[in-house]
Short mmCIF file of C-alpha atoms in Angstrom, two decimals:
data_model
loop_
_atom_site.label_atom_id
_atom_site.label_comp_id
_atom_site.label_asym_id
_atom_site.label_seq_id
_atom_site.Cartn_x
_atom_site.Cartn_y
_atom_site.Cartn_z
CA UNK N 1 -13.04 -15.42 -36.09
CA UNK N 2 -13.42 -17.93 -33.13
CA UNK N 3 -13.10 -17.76 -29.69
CA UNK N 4 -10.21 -19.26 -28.03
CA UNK N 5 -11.45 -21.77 -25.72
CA UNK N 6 -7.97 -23.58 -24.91
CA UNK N 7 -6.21 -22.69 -21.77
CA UNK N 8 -2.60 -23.02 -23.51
CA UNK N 9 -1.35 -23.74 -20.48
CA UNK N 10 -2.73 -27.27 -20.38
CA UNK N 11 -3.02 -30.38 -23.40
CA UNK N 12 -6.91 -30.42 -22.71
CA UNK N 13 -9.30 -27.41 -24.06
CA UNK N 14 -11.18 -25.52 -21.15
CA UNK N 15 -14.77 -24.97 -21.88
CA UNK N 16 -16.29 -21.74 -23.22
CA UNK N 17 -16.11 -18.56 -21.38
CA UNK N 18 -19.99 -19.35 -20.65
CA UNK N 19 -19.61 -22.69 -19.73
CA UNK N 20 -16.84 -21.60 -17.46
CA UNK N 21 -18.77 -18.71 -16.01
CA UNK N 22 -21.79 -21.15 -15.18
CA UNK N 23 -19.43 -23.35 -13.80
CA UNK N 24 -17.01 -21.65 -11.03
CA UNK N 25 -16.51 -23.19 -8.20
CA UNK N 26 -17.13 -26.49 -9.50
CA UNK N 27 -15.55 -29.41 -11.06
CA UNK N 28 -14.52 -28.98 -14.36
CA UNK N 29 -17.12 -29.81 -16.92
CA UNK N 30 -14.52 -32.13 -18.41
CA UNK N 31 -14.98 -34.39 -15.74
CA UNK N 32 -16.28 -37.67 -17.42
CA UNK N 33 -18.76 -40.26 -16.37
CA UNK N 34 -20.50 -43.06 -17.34
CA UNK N 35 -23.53 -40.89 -18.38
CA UNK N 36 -22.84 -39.07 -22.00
CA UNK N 37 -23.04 -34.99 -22.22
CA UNK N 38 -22.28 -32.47 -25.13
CA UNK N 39 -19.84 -30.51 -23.91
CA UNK N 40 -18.87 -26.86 -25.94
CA UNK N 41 -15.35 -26.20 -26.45
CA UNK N 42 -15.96 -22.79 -28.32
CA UNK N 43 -18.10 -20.70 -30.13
CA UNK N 44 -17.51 -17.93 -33.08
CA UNK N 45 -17.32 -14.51 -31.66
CA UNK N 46 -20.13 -13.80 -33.43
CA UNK N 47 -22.34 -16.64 -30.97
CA UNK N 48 -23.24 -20.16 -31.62
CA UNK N 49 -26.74 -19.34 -32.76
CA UNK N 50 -25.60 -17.45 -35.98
CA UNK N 51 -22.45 -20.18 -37.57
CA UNK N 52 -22.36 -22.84 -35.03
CA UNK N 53 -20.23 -24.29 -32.05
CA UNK N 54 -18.05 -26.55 -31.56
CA UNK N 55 -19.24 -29.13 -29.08
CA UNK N 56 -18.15 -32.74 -28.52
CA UNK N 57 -20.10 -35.42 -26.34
CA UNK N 58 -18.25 -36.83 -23.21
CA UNK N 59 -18.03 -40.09 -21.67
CA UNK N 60 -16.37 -43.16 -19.40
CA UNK N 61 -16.69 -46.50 -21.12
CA UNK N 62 -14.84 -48.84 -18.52
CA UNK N 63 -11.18 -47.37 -18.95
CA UNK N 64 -11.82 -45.35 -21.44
CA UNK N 65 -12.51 -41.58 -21.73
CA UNK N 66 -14.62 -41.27 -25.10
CA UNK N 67 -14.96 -37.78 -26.97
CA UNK N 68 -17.54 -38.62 -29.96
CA UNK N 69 -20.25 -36.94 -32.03
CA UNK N 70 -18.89 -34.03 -32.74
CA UNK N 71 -20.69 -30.96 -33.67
CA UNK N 72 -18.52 -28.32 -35.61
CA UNK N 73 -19.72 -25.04 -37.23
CA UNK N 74 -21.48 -24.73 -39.92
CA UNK N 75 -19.02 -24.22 -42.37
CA UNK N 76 -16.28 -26.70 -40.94
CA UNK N 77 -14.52 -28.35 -44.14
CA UNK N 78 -13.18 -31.42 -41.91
CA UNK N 79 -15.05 -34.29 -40.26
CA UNK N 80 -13.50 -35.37 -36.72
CA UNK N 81 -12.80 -38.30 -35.24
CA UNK N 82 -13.85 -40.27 -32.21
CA UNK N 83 -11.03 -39.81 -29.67
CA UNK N 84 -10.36 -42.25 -26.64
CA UNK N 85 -8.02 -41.16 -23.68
CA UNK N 86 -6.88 -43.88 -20.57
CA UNK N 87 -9.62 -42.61 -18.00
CA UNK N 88 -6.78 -42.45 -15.25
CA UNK N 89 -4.44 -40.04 -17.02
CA UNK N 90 -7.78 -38.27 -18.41
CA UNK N 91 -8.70 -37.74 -14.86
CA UNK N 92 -5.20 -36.87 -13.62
CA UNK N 93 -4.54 -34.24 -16.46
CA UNK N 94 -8.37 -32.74 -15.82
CA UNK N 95 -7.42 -32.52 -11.65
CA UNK N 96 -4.43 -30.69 -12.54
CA UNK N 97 -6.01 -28.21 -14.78
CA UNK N 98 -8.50 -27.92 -12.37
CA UNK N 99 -5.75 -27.04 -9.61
CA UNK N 100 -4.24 -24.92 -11.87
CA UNK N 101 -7.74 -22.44 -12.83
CA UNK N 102 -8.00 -22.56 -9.02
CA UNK N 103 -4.70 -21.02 -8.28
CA UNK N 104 -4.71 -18.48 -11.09
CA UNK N 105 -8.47 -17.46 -9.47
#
């Protein structure tokens, strides 16, 4: 069984409950920039180190908001696909989730 890692209340996944905890007070680890970072978006309840997690490398091309190389569990049947968001409604939808874990604080 996995971990949810997706704040329902927004369209982009929140990070891990460790990534999160590491991360309070701070700008959301979704943030992208022109330098690439693995990013995990969840991990089986039973930890990372034991079937996997789910991670996905972030970063700005230009206008573009590039999710690539993912890295799924162990026993994922699928492959994904690169994904590519407009950088200024990436940013926009990560500032509003941001304003939105900072009210429910």
């Amino acid at each position: 069984m996995w971990k949810s890692t997706a704040d329902r209340s927004t369209r982009l996944p929140t990070p891990s409950a460790t990534a999160t905890t590491k991360t309070a007070g701070r700008p959301s680890p979704l943030r992208a920039t022109g330098e690439a970072r693995r990013l995990e978006l969840g991990e089986p309840e039973c930890t990372g180190g034991c079937c996997g997690f789910l991670t996905v490398v972030v970063q700005r091309c230009g206008g573009i908001v590039q999710w690539s190389d993912w890295e799924l569990p162990a026993k994922a049947p699928t492959r994904l696909l690169d994904l590519h968001f407009d950088a200024d409604q990436y940013d926009a939808e990560v500032a509003r989730a941001e304003a939105d874990r900072a009210t429910a604080s």
